[in-house]
Structure formats: C-alpha cells, structure tokens
Amino acid sequence: MQAHPFQQTVSADAEIVIVGGGLVGASLAIALDLMGRPAVLVEASAPRPDTQPSHDDRNLALSRTTVNGLRRLGVWEHAAAFAEPIREVHVSRAGSFGSLRIEAQRAGVEALGWTLPARALGRALLQRLEACRQLRRQAPARLVAAAPVSGGWRLELQTAEGLQTCLTPLLVGADGTASMVRDRLGIGAIRHDYGQTLFVATVASERPHQGRAWERFRETGPVAVLPLPDGRCGVVLTVPGEEAETLAELDDGAFIQRVQDDFGWWLGRLSQPGRRHGYPIASCAAGRLTGERAVLVGNAAQTVHPVGAQGFNLGLRDALTLAEMVGEAADPGLESLLQAYALRRESDRAATMQSSDRLIRLVCHAPAWTGPLHSLGLLLIDRLDGLHQAVARQGMGFRPGLPLSQMELRE
C-alpha cells in the first residue's frame, strides 16, 4: 500500500473506523469500547430507531450464544423486556410424516434462544451506544472516498457539517449487502437470487404458543412462526417471487388464510394480522473477508438465506470475534492479524452459508420421492439423544472458535 507524499502515516493506535451503524456495526462498536479501543462509528441514518434501515419490522430469532454476547455487551438489559424465550422448536415438512422437536428441557437449558423484534434490538443498541466512552459517532454521515496511506486509510466522510477527513489503521465494512467498503476494496461477491420473497407480520392465535417456534417447509418455501411476549406470534412466510405482488395486495382475511394454509393448524385458528412487509431473498458472499488494513463483517461479508434465522447470529459472531482479536492489539490492522481473523471465521461462515442454501434446495425443492427420507432423518434426530443434543447445540450457536464473550455465563 503506497502512501501519497502529502499524506501522513497513520498511527497504529488511532481510531478504528466502522462504516455501518446497523445491528452488527453497533455491536462491534460497543465491544471495542468495552475493551478501551477508540473507534469511530459512521452511521448513514440519524441515531433514531425509526430511521435505521436495519431496525425494521422483522422478528429476530436470537440463538442462546447471541444473547450471551448481548448480555456481555450490556445490551440485553435494555432489550429483555421485549423478548420471548424459545423453549421448543418444531420442524416439519408439508406432506411428510416425520417431524422434529428440539426442546430446551431435553437440552438442559431454560431456553434455546429468544425472539426479539429488530426494532427493539435497535433501540437497545442505541441506548447502550450512548454510554460508550471511547467511541466517536458520525451520524448521519456517509463514506465518499477512501485512499490508502502508510499504515492505514485516509477517509472522507460527508456529514451534516460538511466534508470531514479521518485517518485509521483499520477500516471495517459493516455496511450491509450492498457494501460500499467492499466495492472500494475491490472485493468481488457471488450473488444468488432465490426468486423468493419473504413476508413478515404478526398474528393472534387461538391456542397459546407456550414458547414454541415452528419451521415448516413447503415446495413454495418455508414458513416460520415465532413466539412473541404479548401472546402474539411473528410470521415469516416465504413465497415465489412472482406471487409477491399478489400477496402484498391481499386483504387481511385472504392473507391470514394463506398463512393458515401454509402453516397448518398447530396453533388453531390464526387471526388479527398486523402490518406485513415483503423482502426479496438473495444471498451474497464476499470473495474474501479482508483487504489491506480492512475487514468485512455481517452482511457486507455474507448475506444468507433467512431460513433458520442465521443472519444476525452469524454477523454478531463476526463482530465479537473481531473485537476479541483486534481490541487489545498494538496494531489492529496488521496483515497477519486480519488473516488469523479470516481463518478463524472460515469454517463457521462456510458451514452456515452452505447449510442455509442446502436446506432450501434439498427440503423445499426436492423431488417428492425424497419425502420419506427427510421424514426418517427428522425422526432419527428426534429419537436419538446424541443427535438431538448435537442439533440443539448447533441451533443454540455453540461451535468451534466461538468468541469467549458468547460462551455460557457462569454464576
């Protein structure tokens, strides 16, 4: 990386710059602040939950290890009142006889995870950001130029006060699927359009959910129902892209009937649908996680199919692993350090992306004759304790290389 003659060398202890103030970027900023590492958080929107694009109407299924991490960050105390524990996950395939129940009690824990509205998590992160001491926030602001200099990057930010310049030894791209940082680094990405649209809404149910979550696979795509703390349920309905416009225009009665047809009668009659929102589904995988004195996290690094609700869980593991590795480093942008980060994240990242993709291809789009095989597989996992425990731990987020901040809290 060649420095221009008029540009100074960046000090290794200068502020880390995080571009992107969404759920993952904010979590990383808080984690670095806890470690005493100065950082700048560049947020495209003003710091209000109603203006942050990632603080939308989705209901997030947070794994157990994700909540462990949010507790360590001091975020969960602001969010817990809006969360509902998931005590059981029921997995089935339409037209097949087998099903799988993953139970918290059988796994030896009080909850496998928690359901939390994205807006509630966004508010909690904003509250926690206000208490950060080493963090400098630029909001609203956007990155308009990035030039390599000796020991780091020279960045130009467009802010409400005008153009501002900053130097950083490490540039972090946490700016989402259409990452400007990734483009500036010249890192390509592999994109796949699933030809599906995901609709989210809330509904009332005739029978209480009792902390159960459902994932039901159909040829047209999965439908998930998540427990919410007010007794309502969050619905995640996936439909072929060509049906999206029609579904968006349905009245409430017709929409709830479509959900009932796809989900079934596990909760009795569904009613009172809330606002619905549609999101086209596509995956995006960066060709690599790092550039010279730069790194990608969250959706900038990988955007996965929402089946299994792994997006934020995976992104938080990125953020907390990066903070753990660079937070106390003498020089956070060293090539060897960033390569070690990429290596540590490789297996989790690849396994999560592949499992999400394969699940859609093998379960939703599989030939009819494979139904009995899928049923048998679900039954085996359900009946064999060893397999059940392994699947439960995977669902709770436990895996090799997990950041220490996401391990189980010990009383």
CSV table of C-alpha atoms in Angstrom, one decimal:
chain,number,residue,atom,x,y,z
A,1,MET,CA,0.0,0.0,0.0
A,2,GLN,CA,1.7,3.2,-1.2
A,3,ALA,CA,1.3,6.4,0.7
A,4,HIS,CA,0.9,9.7,-1.2
A,5,PRO,CA,3.7,12.2,-0.4
A,6,PHE,CA,1.4,14.7,1.2
A,7,GLN,CA,-0.4,12.2,3.4
A,8,GLN,CA,0.8,11.4,6.9
A,9,THR,CA,1.5,7.9,8.3
A,10,VAL,CA,-1.4,6.6,10.4
A,11,SER,CA,-0.6,5.8,14.0
A,12,ALA,CA,-1.4,2.2,15.0
A,13,ASP,CA,-3.3,3.4,18.0
A,14,ALA,CA,-5.6,5.8,16.0
A,15,GLU,CA,-9.3,5.2,15.9
A,16,ILE,CA,-10.7,2.1,14.2
A,17,VAL,CA,-13.4,3.3,11.7
A,18,ILE,CA,-16.5,1.2,11.4
A,19,VAL,CA,-18.7,2.1,8.4
A,20,GLY,CA,-22.2,1.0,9.0
A,21,GLY,CA,-24.3,1.6,12.2
A,22,GLY,CA,-26.7,-1.2,11.9
A,23,LEU,CA,-27.1,-4.1,14.3
A,24,VAL,CA,-23.7,-5.7,13.6
A,25,GLY,CA,-21.7,-2.4,13.3
A,26,ALA,CA,-23.2,-1.1,16.5
A,27,SER,CA,-22.4,-4.3,18.3
A,28,LEU,CA,-18.8,-4.2,17.2
A,29,ALA,CA,-18.5,-0.5,18.3
A,30,ILE,CA,-19.8,-1.4,21.8
A,31,ALA,CA,-17.5,-4.4,22.0
A,32,LEU,CA,-14.4,-2.3,21.1
A,33,ASP,CA,-15.5,0.4,23.6
A,34,LEU,CA,-15.6,-2.2,26.4
A,35,MET,CA,-12.0,-3.1,25.6
A,36,GLY,CA,-10.9,0.5,25.7
A,37,ARG,CA,-10.2,0.7,22.0
A,38,PRO,CA,-11.0,4.1,20.4
A,39,ALA,CA,-13.3,3.9,17.3
A,40,VAL,CA,-15.5,5.9,15.0
A,41,LEU,CA,-18.9,4.6,14.0
A,42,VAL,CA,-20.1,6.0,10.7
A,43,GLU,CA,-23.9,5.8,10.5
A,44,ALA,CA,-25.8,6.6,7.4
A,45,SER,CA,-29.0,7.5,9.3
A,46,ALA,CA,-29.6,9.7,12.3
A,47,PRO,CA,-29.3,7.8,15.6
A,48,ARG,CA,-33.0,7.0,16.0
A,49,PRO,CA,-34.6,3.5,15.8
A,50,ASP,CA,-37.3,4.7,13.4
A,51,THR,CA,-34.7,5.8,10.8
A,52,GLN,CA,-32.3,2.9,10.9
A,53,PRO,CA,-33.0,0.6,7.9
A,54,SER,CA,-31.9,-2.5,9.9
A,55,HIS,CA,-34.3,-1.7,12.7
A,56,ASP,CA,-37.3,-2.9,10.8
A,57,ASP,CA,-40.4,-5.0,11.4
A,58,ARG,CA,-38.7,-8.3,11.4
A,59,ASN,CA,-38.8,-10.6,14.4
A,60,LEU,CA,-35.3,-11.9,15.1
A,61,ALA,CA,-34.7,-15.4,16.4
A,62,LEU,CA,-31.6,-14.9,18.6
A,63,SER,CA,-29.6,-18.0,19.4
A,64,ARG,CA,-28.6,-18.7,23.0
A,65,THR,CA,-25.0,-17.7,22.4
A,66,THR,CA,-26.1,-14.5,20.7
A,67,VAL,CA,-28.0,-13.5,23.9
A,68,ASN,CA,-24.9,-14.4,25.9
A,69,GLY,CA,-22.9,-11.9,23.8
A,70,LEU,CA,-25.6,-9.2,24.1
A,71,ARG,CA,-25.5,-9.7,27.9
A,72,ARG,CA,-21.8,-9.2,28.0
A,73,LEU,CA,-22.1,-6.1,25.9
A,74,GLY,CA,-24.6,-4.6,28.3
A,75,VAL,CA,-27.3,-4.5,25.5
A,76,TRP,CA,-29.6,-7.3,26.7
A,77,GLU,CA,-30.7,-5.4,29.8
A,78,HIS,CA,-32.3,-2.8,27.5
A,79,ALA,CA,-34.0,-5.5,25.3
A,80,ALA,CA,-35.0,-8.4,27.6
A,81,ALA,CA,-38.5,-6.9,28.4
A,82,PHE,CA,-39.4,-7.2,24.7
A,83,ALA,CA,-38.0,-10.7,24.2
A,84,GLU,CA,-39.8,-14.1,24.4
A,85,PRO,CA,-37.8,-17.3,25.3
A,86,ILE,CA,-37.9,-20.1,22.7
A,87,ARG,CA,-38.4,-23.3,24.7
A,88,GLU,CA,-39.1,-25.6,21.8
A,89,VAL,CA,-38.5,-25.6,18.0
A,90,HIS,CA,-40.8,-27.8,15.9
A,91,VAL,CA,-39.6,-28.7,12.4
A,92,SER,CA,-41.7,-30.4,9.8
A,93,ARG,CA,-42.2,-30.8,6.0
A,94,ALA,CA,-45.6,-30.5,4.4
A,95,GLY,CA,-46.8,-33.8,3.1
A,96,SER,CA,-44.3,-35.8,5.1
A,97,PHE,CA,-45.0,-37.9,8.2
A,98,GLY,CA,-41.9,-37.1,10.2
A,99,SER,CA,-41.2,-34.1,12.5
A,100,LEU,CA,-38.6,-33.0,14.9
A,101,ARG,CA,-39.0,-31.3,18.3
A,102,ILE,CA,-35.9,-29.6,19.7
A,103,GLU,CA,-36.6,-29.0,23.4
A,104,ALA,CA,-34.8,-26.7,25.8
A,105,GLN,CA,-35.6,-29.0,28.8
A,106,ARG,CA,-34.1,-32.0,27.0
A,107,ALA,CA,-31.0,-29.9,26.1
A,108,GLY,CA,-30.6,-29.0,29.8
A,109,VAL,CA,-31.3,-25.2,29.4
A,110,GLU,CA,-34.2,-22.9,30.2
A,111,ALA,CA,-34.3,-21.5,26.6
A,112,LEU,CA,-32.8,-22.4,23.2
A,113,GLY,CA,-32.9,-18.8,22.2
A,114,TRP,CA,-35.2,-15.7,22.3
A,115,THR,CA,-37.4,-13.9,19.8
A,116,LEU,CA,-36.9,-10.2,19.7
A,117,PRO,CA,-38.3,-7.5,17.3
A,118,ALA,CA,-35.4,-5.9,15.3
A,119,ARG,CA,-36.7,-2.5,16.3
A,120,ALA,CA,-36.4,-3.5,20.0
A,121,LEU,CA,-32.8,-4.7,19.5
A,122,GLY,CA,-32.1,-1.4,17.6
A,123,ARG,CA,-33.4,0.7,20.5
A,124,ALA,CA,-31.3,-1.3,23.0
A,125,LEU,CA,-28.2,-0.9,20.9
A,126,LEU,CA,-28.8,2.9,20.6
A,127,GLN,CA,-29.3,3.1,24.4
A,128,ARG,CA,-26.0,1.2,25.0
A,129,LEU,CA,-24.1,3.3,22.5
A,130,GLU,CA,-25.0,6.4,24.5
A,131,ALA,CA,-22.9,5.1,27.4
A,132,CYS,CA,-19.8,4.4,25.3
A,133,ARG,CA,-16.7,6.4,26.3
A,134,GLN,CA,-14.1,5.6,23.7
A,135,LEU,CA,-16.5,5.8,20.7
A,136,ARG,CA,-17.0,8.8,18.4
A,137,ARG,CA,-20.2,8.7,16.3
A,138,GLN,CA,-20.7,10.3,13.0
A,139,ALA,CA,-24.4,10.3,12.2
A,140,PRO,CA,-25.8,11.0,9.7
A,141,ALA,CA,-22.6,10.5,7.6
A,142,ARG,CA,-21.5,8.5,4.6
A,143,LEU,CA,-18.2,7.4,3.2
A,144,VAL,CA,-17.4,9.3,0.0
A,145,ALA,CA,-13.7,8.5,-0.5
A,146,ALA,CA,-11.1,6.1,0.8
A,147,ALA,CA,-7.4,6.3,-0.1
A,148,PRO,CA,-4.6,4.0,1.1
A,149,VAL,CA,-1.8,5.7,3.1
A,150,SER,CA,1.1,4.4,5.0
A,151,GLY,CA,-0.2,2.4,7.9
A,152,GLY,CA,-3.9,2.7,7.1
A,153,TRP,CA,-6.5,4.6,5.2
A,154,ARG,CA,-7.4,8.3,4.7
A,155,LEU,CA,-11.2,8.6,4.6
A,156,GLU,CA,-13.5,11.4,3.6
A,157,LEU,CA,-16.9,11.5,5.2
A,158,GLN,CA,-19.9,13.6,4.2
A,159,THR,CA,-21.5,14.8,7.4
A,160,ALA,CA,-24.2,17.4,8.3
A,161,GLU,CA,-21.3,19.8,9.0
A,162,GLY,CA,-19.7,19.2,5.6
A,163,LEU,CA,-16.8,17.1,4.4
A,164,GLN,CA,-14.6,15.6,7.1
A,165,THR,CA,-11.3,13.7,6.9
A,166,CYS,CA,-10.1,10.9,9.2
A,167,LEU,CA,-7.2,8.5,9.3
A,168,THR,CA,-7.5,4.9,10.5
A,169,PRO,CA,-5.2,1.9,10.9
A,170,LEU,CA,-8.2,-0.4,10.3
A,171,LEU,CA,-11.3,0.1,8.1
A,172,VAL,CA,-14.3,-2.1,8.9
A,173,GLY,CA,-17.1,-2.6,6.5
A,174,ALA,CA,-20.3,-3.3,8.3
A,175,ASP,CA,-22.4,-1.5,5.7
A,176,GLY,CA,-24.7,-4.3,4.5
A,177,THR,CA,-25.2,-6.4,1.4
A,178,ALA,CA,-24.6,-3.5,-1.0
A,179,SER,CA,-21.3,-2.7,0.8
A,180,MET,CA,-19.5,0.4,-0.4
A,181,VAL,CA,-16.4,-0.6,1.6
A,182,ARG,CA,-16.4,-3.9,-0.1
A,183,ASP,CA,-16.5,-2.2,-3.5
A,184,ARG,CA,-13.8,0.3,-2.5
A,185,LEU,CA,-11.6,-2.6,-1.5
A,186,GLY,CA,-12.1,-4.3,-4.9
A,187,ILE,CA,-13.5,-7.4,-3.3
A,188,GLY,CA,-15.9,-9.2,-5.6
A,189,ALA,CA,-19.0,-11.0,-4.4
A,190,ILE,CA,-21.0,-14.0,-5.5
A,191,ARG,CA,-24.8,-13.3,-5.6
A,192,HIS,CA,-27.7,-15.7,-5.9
A,193,ASP,CA,-31.3,-14.6,-6.4
A,194,TYR,CA,-33.6,-17.3,-4.9
A,195,GLY,CA,-36.6,-16.0,-6.8
A,196,GLN,CA,-38.4,-15.8,-3.5
A,197,THR,CA,-39.9,-13.0,-1.3
A,198,LEU,CA,-40.2,-13.1,2.4
A,199,PHE,CA,-43.2,-11.6,4.2
A,200,VAL,CA,-43.2,-10.7,7.9
A,201,ALA,CA,-46.2,-10.0,10.0
A,202,THR,CA,-47.6,-10.7,13.4
A,203,VAL,CA,-50.8,-12.7,14.1
A,204,ALA,CA,-53.0,-13.7,17.0
A,205,SER,CA,-53.5,-17.4,17.6
A,206,GLU,CA,-56.4,-19.4,19.0
A,207,ARG,CA,-54.1,-21.5,21.2
A,208,PRO,CA,-51.2,-20.1,23.3
A,209,HIS,CA,-47.8,-20.6,21.7
A,210,GLN,CA,-46.2,-21.7,25.0
A,211,GLY,CA,-42.7,-20.6,23.9
A,212,ARG,CA,-42.8,-22.8,20.8
A,213,ALA,CA,-41.3,-21.8,17.4
A,214,TRP,CA,-42.2,-23.6,14.2
A,215,GLU,CA,-40.3,-24.1,10.9
A,216,ARG,CA,-42.4,-25.7,8.3
A,217,PHE,CA,-41.1,-26.5,4.8
A,218,ARG,CA,-43.2,-26.4,1.7
A,219,GLU,CA,-42.3,-26.6,-2.0
A,220,THR,CA,-43.0,-22.9,-2.3
A,221,GLY,CA,-40.7,-22.0,0.6
A,222,PRO,CA,-40.6,-22.2,4.4
A,223,VAL,CA,-43.0,-20.6,6.8
A,224,ALA,CA,-41.8,-19.9,10.3
A,225,VAL,CA,-43.9,-18.9,13.3
A,226,LEU,CA,-42.1,-17.4,16.3
A,227,PRO,CA,-43.4,-16.7,19.8
A,228,LEU,CA,-43.7,-13.1,21.0
A,229,PRO,CA,-44.0,-11.8,24.5
A,230,ASP,CA,-47.5,-10.3,24.2
A,231,GLY,CA,-49.0,-13.7,23.3
A,232,ARG,CA,-49.0,-12.9,19.6
A,233,CYS,CA,-46.8,-14.7,17.1
A,234,GLY,CA,-44.4,-13.5,14.4
A,235,VAL,CA,-44.9,-15.0,11.0
A,236,VAL,CA,-42.2,-15.4,8.3
A,237,LEU,CA,-43.8,-16.5,5.1
A,238,THR,CA,-41.7,-17.3,2.0
A,239,VAL,CA,-43.4,-17.2,-1.4
A,240,PRO,CA,-42.2,-17.4,-5.0
A,241,GLY,CA,-41.2,-14.0,-6.3
A,242,GLU,CA,-43.9,-13.9,-9.0
A,243,GLU,CA,-46.5,-14.2,-6.2
A,244,ALA,CA,-45.2,-11.3,-4.1
A,245,GLU,CA,-47.2,-8.5,-5.7
A,246,THR,CA,-50.4,-10.5,-5.4
A,247,LEU,CA,-49.8,-11.4,-1.8
A,248,ALA,CA,-48.9,-7.8,-0.9
A,249,GLU,CA,-52.3,-6.7,-2.2
A,250,LEU,CA,-54.4,-9.3,-0.4
A,251,ASP,CA,-56.8,-8.0,2.3
A,252,ASP,CA,-56.2,-9.2,5.9
A,253,GLY,CA,-58.7,-12.1,5.6
A,254,ALA,CA,-57.1,-13.5,2.4
A,255,PHE,CA,-53.6,-13.1,3.8
A,256,ILE,CA,-54.4,-14.9,7.1
A,257,GLN,CA,-56.0,-17.7,5.1
A,258,ARG,CA,-52.8,-18.1,3.0
A,259,VAL,CA,-50.7,-18.2,6.2
A,260,GLN,CA,-53.1,-20.8,7.7
A,261,ASP,CA,-53.0,-22.9,4.5
A,262,ASP,CA,-49.1,-22.9,4.5
A,263,PHE,CA,-48.6,-23.3,8.3
A,264,GLY,CA,-51.5,-25.5,9.3
A,265,TRP,CA,-53.5,-25.7,12.5
A,266,TRP,CA,-50.8,-26.2,15.1
A,267,LEU,CA,-52.0,-23.1,16.9
A,268,GLY,CA,-55.6,-23.4,16.0
A,269,ARG,CA,-57.2,-20.5,14.0
A,270,LEU,CA,-55.0,-17.5,13.3
A,271,SER,CA,-56.4,-14.0,13.2
A,272,GLN,CA,-55.7,-10.3,13.5
A,273,PRO,CA,-52.7,-9.9,11.2
A,274,GLY,CA,-50.5,-6.9,11.7
A,275,ARG,CA,-48.7,-4.9,9.1
A,276,ARG,CA,-46.9,-7.0,6.5
A,277,HIS,CA,-43.7,-6.3,4.8
A,278,GLY,CA,-42.0,-8.1,1.9
A,279,TYR,CA,-38.3,-8.6,1.3
A,280,PRO,CA,-36.8,-10.2,-1.8
A,281,ILE,CA,-34.5,-13.0,-0.9
A,282,ALA,CA,-30.9,-13.2,-2.3
A,283,SER,CA,-27.6,-14.4,-0.9
A,284,CYS,CA,-24.3,-12.5,-1.3
A,285,ALA,CA,-20.9,-13.9,-0.3
A,286,ALA,CA,-17.8,-11.7,-0.5
A,287,GLY,CA,-14.8,-13.3,-2.3
A,288,ARG,CA,-12.7,-12.7,0.8
A,289,LEU,CA,-13.1,-11.1,4.2
A,290,THR,CA,-10.1,-8.9,4.3
A,291,GLY,CA,-8.2,-6.3,2.3
A,292,GLU,CA,-5.0,-4.4,3.3
A,293,ARG,CA,-5.8,-3.0,6.7
A,294,ALA,CA,-9.5,-3.6,6.1
A,295,VAL,CA,-12.1,-6.2,7.0
A,296,LEU,CA,-15.7,-7.0,6.3
A,297,VAL,CA,-18.3,-8.2,8.9
A,298,GLY,CA,-22.0,-9.0,8.9
A,299,ASN,CA,-24.0,-8.7,5.7
A,300,ALA,CA,-21.1,-7.0,4.0
A,301,ALA,CA,-19.2,-10.2,4.3
A,302,GLN,CA,-22.1,-12.6,3.8
A,303,THR,CA,-25.8,-12.4,3.4
A,304,VAL,CA,-27.5,-15.7,3.8
A,305,HIS,CA,-31.0,-17.1,3.1
A,306,PRO,CA,-33.2,-16.3,6.1
A,307,VAL,CA,-34.2,-19.9,6.6
A,308,GLY,CA,-33.1,-20.9,10.1
A,309,ALA,CA,-32.7,-17.2,11.0
A,310,GLN,CA,-28.9,-17.2,11.0
A,311,GLY,CA,-28.2,-13.8,9.6
A,312,PHE,CA,-27.7,-11.6,12.7
A,313,ASN,CA,-26.4,-14.6,14.8
A,314,LEU,CA,-23.7,-15.1,12.2
A,315,GLY,CA,-22.9,-11.4,12.0
A,316,LEU,CA,-22.6,-11.0,15.7
A,317,ARG,CA,-20.1,-13.8,15.8
A,318,ASP,CA,-18.1,-11.9,13.2
A,319,ALA,CA,-18.2,-8.7,15.3
A,320,LEU,CA,-17.3,-10.3,18.6
A,321,THR,CA,-14.6,-12.4,17.2
A,322,LEU,CA,-13.0,-9.3,15.5
A,323,ALA,CA,-13.3,-7.3,18.7
A,324,GLU,CA,-11.7,-10.1,20.7
A,325,MET,CA,-8.7,-10.3,18.2
A,326,VAL,CA,-8.0,-6.6,17.5
A,327,GLY,CA,-9.4,-4.8,20.6
A,328,GLU,CA,-6.1,-5.1,22.5
A,329,ALA,CA,-3.7,-5.5,19.6
A,330,ALA,CA,-0.8,-3.0,19.4
A,331,ASP,CA,-1.7,-2.5,15.7
A,332,PRO,CA,-5.2,-3.7,14.8
A,333,GLY,CA,-4.6,-3.6,11.0
A,334,LEU,CA,-1.7,-6.0,10.8
A,335,GLU,CA,-2.0,-8.4,7.8
A,336,SER,CA,-1.1,-11.4,10.0
A,337,LEU,CA,-3.8,-10.5,12.5
A,338,LEU,CA,-6.5,-10.0,9.9
A,339,GLN,CA,-5.5,-13.3,8.2
A,340,ALA,CA,-5.9,-15.0,11.5
A,341,TYR,CA,-9.4,-13.5,11.9
A,342,ALA,CA,-10.4,-14.7,8.4
A,343,LEU,CA,-9.1,-18.2,9.2
A,344,ARG,CA,-10.9,-18.3,12.5
A,345,ARG,CA,-14.2,-17.3,10.9
A,346,GLU,CA,-13.8,-19.5,7.8
A,347,SER,CA,-15.5,-22.8,9.0
A,348,ASP,CA,-18.4,-21.1,10.7
A,349,ARG,CA,-19.1,-18.8,7.8
A,350,ALA,CA,-18.9,-21.6,5.2
A,351,ALA,CA,-21.0,-24.0,7.2
A,352,THR,CA,-23.7,-21.5,7.9
A,353,MET,CA,-23.9,-20.3,4.3
A,354,GLN,CA,-23.9,-23.9,2.9
A,355,SER,CA,-26.4,-25.2,5.3
A,356,SER,CA,-28.9,-22.4,4.7
A,357,ASP,CA,-28.6,-22.9,0.9
A,358,ARG,CA,-28.8,-26.7,1.0
A,359,LEU,CA,-31.8,-26.6,3.3
A,360,ILE,CA,-33.8,-24.7,0.8
A,361,ARG,CA,-32.6,-26.7,-2.2
A,362,LEU,CA,-32.9,-30.2,-0.5
A,363,VAL,CA,-36.1,-29.7,1.5
A,364,CYS,CA,-38.2,-27.2,-0.3
A,365,HIS,CA,-37.3,-28.1,-3.9
A,366,ALA,CA,-36.6,-31.8,-3.5
A,367,PRO,CA,-38.4,-34.4,-5.6
A,368,ALA,CA,-41.5,-35.9,-4.0
A,369,TRP,CA,-39.8,-39.3,-3.6
A,370,THR,CA,-37.3,-37.9,-1.1
A,371,GLY,CA,-40.1,-37.1,1.4
A,372,PRO,CA,-39.8,-40.4,3.3
A,373,LEU,CA,-36.0,-39.9,3.6
A,374,HIS,CA,-36.5,-36.4,5.1
A,375,SER,CA,-39.1,-37.8,7.5
A,376,LEU,CA,-36.8,-40.6,8.5
A,377,GLY,CA,-34.0,-38.1,9.2
A,378,LEU,CA,-36.2,-35.9,11.3
A,379,LEU,CA,-37.4,-38.9,13.3
A,380,LEU,CA,-33.9,-40.1,13.9
A,381,ILE,CA,-32.8,-36.8,15.2
A,382,ASP,CA,-35.9,-36.6,17.4
A,383,ARG,CA,-35.4,-40.1,18.9
A,384,LEU,CA,-31.6,-40.4,19.3
A,385,ASP,CA,-30.3,-38.3,22.2
A,386,GLY,CA,-26.8,-37.8,20.8
A,387,LEU,CA,-28.1,-36.4,17.5
A,388,HIS,CA,-30.7,-34.3,19.3
A,389,GLN,CA,-28.1,-32.8,21.6
A,390,ALA,CA,-25.8,-32.1,18.6
A,391,VAL,CA,-28.6,-30.4,16.7
A,392,ALA,CA,-29.7,-28.4,19.7
A,393,ARG,CA,-26.2,-27.1,20.4
A,394,GLN,CA,-25.8,-26.1,16.8
A,395,GLY,CA,-29.1,-24.3,16.9
A,396,MET,CA,-28.0,-22.5,20.1
A,397,GLY,CA,-24.9,-21.3,18.3
A,398,PHE,CA,-22.3,-23.4,20.0
A,399,ARG,CA,-19.5,-24.2,17.6
A,400,PRO,CA,-15.6,-24.2,17.4
A,401,GLY,CA,-13.9,-20.8,17.5
A,402,LEU,CA,-16.8,-19.1,19.4
A,403,PRO,CA,-15.8,-15.8,20.9
A,404,LEU,CA,-15.3,-16.0,24.7
A,405,SER,CA,-18.0,-13.4,25.2
A,406,GLN,CA,-20.6,-15.8,23.8
A,407,MET,CA,-19.7,-18.8,26.0
A,408,GLU,CA,-22.2,-19.7,28.7
A,409,LEU,CA,-22.2,-17.3,31.6
A,410,ARG,CA,-21.2,-18.9,34.9
A,411,GLU,CA,-22.9,-17.9,38.1
